[in-house]
Short mmCIF file of C-alpha atoms in Angstrom, two decimals:
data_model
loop_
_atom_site.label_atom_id
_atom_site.label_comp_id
_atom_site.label_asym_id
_atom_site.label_seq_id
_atom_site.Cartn_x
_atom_site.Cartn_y
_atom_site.Cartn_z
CA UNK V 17 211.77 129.36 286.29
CA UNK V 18 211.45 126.50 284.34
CA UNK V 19 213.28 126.11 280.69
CA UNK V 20 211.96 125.42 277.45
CA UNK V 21 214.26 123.49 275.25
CA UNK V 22 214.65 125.43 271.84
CA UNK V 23 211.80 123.53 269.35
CA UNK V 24 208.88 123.42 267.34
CA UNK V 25 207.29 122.38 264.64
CA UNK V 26 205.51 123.41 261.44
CA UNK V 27 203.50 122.08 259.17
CA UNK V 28 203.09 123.59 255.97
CA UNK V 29 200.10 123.03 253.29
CA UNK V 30 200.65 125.17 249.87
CA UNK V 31 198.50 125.46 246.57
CA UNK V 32 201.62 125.83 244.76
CA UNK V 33 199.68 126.28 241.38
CA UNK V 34 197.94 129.86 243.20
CA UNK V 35 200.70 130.96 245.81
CA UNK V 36 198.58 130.23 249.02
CA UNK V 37 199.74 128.51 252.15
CA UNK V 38 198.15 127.71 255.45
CA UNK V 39 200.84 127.33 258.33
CA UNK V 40 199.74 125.39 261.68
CA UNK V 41 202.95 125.92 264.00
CA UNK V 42 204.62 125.56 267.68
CA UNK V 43 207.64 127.80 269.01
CA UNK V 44 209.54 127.76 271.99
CA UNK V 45 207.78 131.36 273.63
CA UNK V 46 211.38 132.00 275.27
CA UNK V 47 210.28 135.70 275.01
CA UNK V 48 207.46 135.46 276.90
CA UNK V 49 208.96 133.11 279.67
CA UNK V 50 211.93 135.47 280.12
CA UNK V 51 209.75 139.14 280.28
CA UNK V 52 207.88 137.03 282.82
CA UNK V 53 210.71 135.61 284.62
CA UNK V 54 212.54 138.96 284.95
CA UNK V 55 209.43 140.70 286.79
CA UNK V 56 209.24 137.69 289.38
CA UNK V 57 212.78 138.26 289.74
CA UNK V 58 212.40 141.32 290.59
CA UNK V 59 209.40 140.20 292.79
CA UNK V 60 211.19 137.54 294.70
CA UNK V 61 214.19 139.99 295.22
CA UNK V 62 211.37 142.50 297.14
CA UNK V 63 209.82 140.19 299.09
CA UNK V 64 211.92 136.66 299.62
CA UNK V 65 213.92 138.77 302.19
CA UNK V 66 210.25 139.23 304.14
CA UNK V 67 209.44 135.61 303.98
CA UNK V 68 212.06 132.93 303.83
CA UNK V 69 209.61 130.08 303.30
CA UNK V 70 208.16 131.31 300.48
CA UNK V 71 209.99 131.49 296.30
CA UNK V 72 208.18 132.14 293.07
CA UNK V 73 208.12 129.70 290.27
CA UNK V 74 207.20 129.68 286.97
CA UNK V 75 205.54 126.93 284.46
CA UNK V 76 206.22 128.11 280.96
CA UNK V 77 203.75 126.51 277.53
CA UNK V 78 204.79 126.70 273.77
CA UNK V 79 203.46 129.25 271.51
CA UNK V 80 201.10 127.89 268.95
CA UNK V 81 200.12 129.99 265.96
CA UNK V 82 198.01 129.50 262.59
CA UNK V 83 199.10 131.29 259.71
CA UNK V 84 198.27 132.07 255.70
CA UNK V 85 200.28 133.38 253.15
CA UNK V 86 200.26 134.43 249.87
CA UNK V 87 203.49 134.44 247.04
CA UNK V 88 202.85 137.40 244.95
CA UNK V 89 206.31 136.68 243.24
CA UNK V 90 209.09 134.27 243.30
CA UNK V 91 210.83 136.57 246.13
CA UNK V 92 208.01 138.34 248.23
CA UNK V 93 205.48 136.81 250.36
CA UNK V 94 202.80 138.21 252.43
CA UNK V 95 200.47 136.77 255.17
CA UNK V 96 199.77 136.98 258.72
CA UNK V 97 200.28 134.65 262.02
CA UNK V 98 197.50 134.56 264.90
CA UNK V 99 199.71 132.84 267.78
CA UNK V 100 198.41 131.70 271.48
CA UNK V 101 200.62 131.06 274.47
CA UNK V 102 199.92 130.36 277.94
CA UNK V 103 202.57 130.76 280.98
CA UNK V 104 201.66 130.50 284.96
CA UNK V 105 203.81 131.66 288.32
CA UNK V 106 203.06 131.13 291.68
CA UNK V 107 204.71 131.04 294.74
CA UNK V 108 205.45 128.06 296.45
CA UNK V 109 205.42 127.53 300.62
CA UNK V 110 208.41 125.69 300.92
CA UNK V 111 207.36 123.75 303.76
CA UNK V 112 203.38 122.85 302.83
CA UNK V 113 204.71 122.56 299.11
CA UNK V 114 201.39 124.39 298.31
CA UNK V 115 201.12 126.99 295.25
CA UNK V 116 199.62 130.48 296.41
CA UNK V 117 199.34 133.93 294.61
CA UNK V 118 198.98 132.78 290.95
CA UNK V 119 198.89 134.86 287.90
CA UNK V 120 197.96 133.06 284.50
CA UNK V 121 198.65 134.97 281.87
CA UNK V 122 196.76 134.46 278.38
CA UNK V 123 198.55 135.83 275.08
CA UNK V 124 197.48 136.33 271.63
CA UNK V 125 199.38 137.52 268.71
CA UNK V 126 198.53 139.50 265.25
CA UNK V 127 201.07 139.25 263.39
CA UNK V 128 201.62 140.56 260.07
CA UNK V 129 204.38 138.76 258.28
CA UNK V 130 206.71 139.83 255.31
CA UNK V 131 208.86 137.25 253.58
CA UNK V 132 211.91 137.35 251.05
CA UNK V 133 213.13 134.62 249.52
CA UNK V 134 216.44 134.41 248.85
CA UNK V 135 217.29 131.13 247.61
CA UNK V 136 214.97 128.74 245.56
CA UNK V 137 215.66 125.43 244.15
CA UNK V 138 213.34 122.57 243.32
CA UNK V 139 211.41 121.94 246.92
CA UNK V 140 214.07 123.91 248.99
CA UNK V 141 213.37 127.35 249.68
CA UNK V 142 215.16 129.36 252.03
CA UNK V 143 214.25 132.96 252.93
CA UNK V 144 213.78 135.29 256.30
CA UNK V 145 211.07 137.01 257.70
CA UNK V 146 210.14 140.00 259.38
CA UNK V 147 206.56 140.01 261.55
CA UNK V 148 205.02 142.98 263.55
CA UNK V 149 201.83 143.63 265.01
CA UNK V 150 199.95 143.28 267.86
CA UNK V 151 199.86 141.24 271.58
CA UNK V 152 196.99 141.58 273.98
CA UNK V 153 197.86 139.89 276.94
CA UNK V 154 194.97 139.14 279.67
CA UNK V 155 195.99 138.48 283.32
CA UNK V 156 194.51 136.79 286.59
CA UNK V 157 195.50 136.79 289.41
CA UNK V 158 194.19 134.92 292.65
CA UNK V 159 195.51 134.18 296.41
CA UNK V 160 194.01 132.14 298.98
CA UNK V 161 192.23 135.56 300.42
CA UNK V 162 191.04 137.20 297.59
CA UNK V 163 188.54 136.96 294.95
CA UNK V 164 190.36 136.45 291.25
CA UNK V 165 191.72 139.85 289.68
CA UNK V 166 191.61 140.62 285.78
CA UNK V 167 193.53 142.76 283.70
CA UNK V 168 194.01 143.03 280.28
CA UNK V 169 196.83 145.08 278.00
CA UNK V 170 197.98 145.70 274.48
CA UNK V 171 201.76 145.91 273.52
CA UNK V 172 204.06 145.66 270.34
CA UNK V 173 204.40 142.23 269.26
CA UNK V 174 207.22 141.71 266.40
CA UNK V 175 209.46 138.29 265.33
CA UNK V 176 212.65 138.83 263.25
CA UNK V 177 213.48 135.33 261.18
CA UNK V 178 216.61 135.89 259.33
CA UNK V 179 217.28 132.48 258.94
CA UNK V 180 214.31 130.17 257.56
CA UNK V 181 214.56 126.55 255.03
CA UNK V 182 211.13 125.39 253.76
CA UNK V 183 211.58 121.74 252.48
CA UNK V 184 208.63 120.45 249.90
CA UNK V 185 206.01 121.92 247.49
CA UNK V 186 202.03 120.53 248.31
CA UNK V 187 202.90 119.46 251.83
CA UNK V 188 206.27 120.32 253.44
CA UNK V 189 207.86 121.48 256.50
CA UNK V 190 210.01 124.12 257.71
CA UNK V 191 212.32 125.45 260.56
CA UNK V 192 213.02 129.19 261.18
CA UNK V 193 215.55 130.70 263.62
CA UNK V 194 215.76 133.75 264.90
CA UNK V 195 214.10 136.61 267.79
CA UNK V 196 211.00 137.79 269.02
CA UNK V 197 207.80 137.72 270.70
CA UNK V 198 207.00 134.32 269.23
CA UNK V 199 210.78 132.99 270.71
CA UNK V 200 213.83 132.00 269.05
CA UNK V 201 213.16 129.43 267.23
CA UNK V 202 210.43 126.70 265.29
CA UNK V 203 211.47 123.87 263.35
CA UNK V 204 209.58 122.02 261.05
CA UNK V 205 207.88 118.21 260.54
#
């Protein structure tokens, strides 16, 4: 399974006269890579004992997400994040070198976001955040035999941000830490 080192950006846009901002951002999708990594774990366990020349891999994308939001005060903030991310595994023959059995999986998140500011001053603002909605997450699968399989599913999606700095007031950036769906963390330009 391969790693994604813990970054992102954000860029941030705001109308700070009317309390709108659009959000254009990239996480690290650790969530995603690690539900994925655990079932071909589990997969690998089952069936590496049946064929010793075969392992499962996995290539792992960002998650990339465009977002509004609107202040209604100087303390709560409201909006919602549409997010896309993309991760592939396939087995390897480890004497050919050749990929077999791949599954793509396609996944994109509503999320309805709640903010609370905490601390304001000039261009700094530092707050936490609390998303949860919904993930629909399509799957293919294909192997040298077969024809290309399709399924798709619904689950949860949520993202807890307890720790979040927004630097600037027209155009700024800003980095958020913390857990979910989206990953752990997504700094900011």
């Amino acid at each position: 399974m391969s790693v994604l080192g813990v970054c992102g950006s954000t860029v941030t846009a705001q109308e700070s006269n009317k309390g709108h901002e659009i959000r254009v951002s990239v996480a690290d999708g650790s969530m995603l890579s690690v539900v994925n990594g655990l079932g071909d774990f589990f997969a690998n366990a089952l069936s590496s004992g049946l064929d010793k020349n075969k392992e499962r891999d996995q290539k792992d994308f960002l998650s990339f997400s465009a977002g509004y939001r609107k202040h209604l005060s100087n303390r709560i903030t409201l909006g919602s994040d549409i997010a896309y991310q993309r991760t592939e595994a396939f087995t390897i023959d480890k004497t050919t070198k050749e990929k077999s059995d791949i599954d793509k999986y396609n996944v994109i998140q509503v999320l309805p976001t709640f903010e609370y500011t905490y601390l304001r001053k000039e261009n700094v603002r530092l707050y936490g955040s609390v998303a949860a909605g919904a993930m629909l997450y399509l799957h293919s699968n294909s192997t040298n035999n077969s024809k290309n399989e399709k399924s798709e599913s619904v689950f949860f999606a949520s993202q807890v941000n307890p720790i979040a700095i927004q630097v600037g007031k027209r155009i700024g950036g800003l980095a958020e830490l913390g857990f979910g769906t989206r990953g752990i963390a997504t700094a900011g330009l």
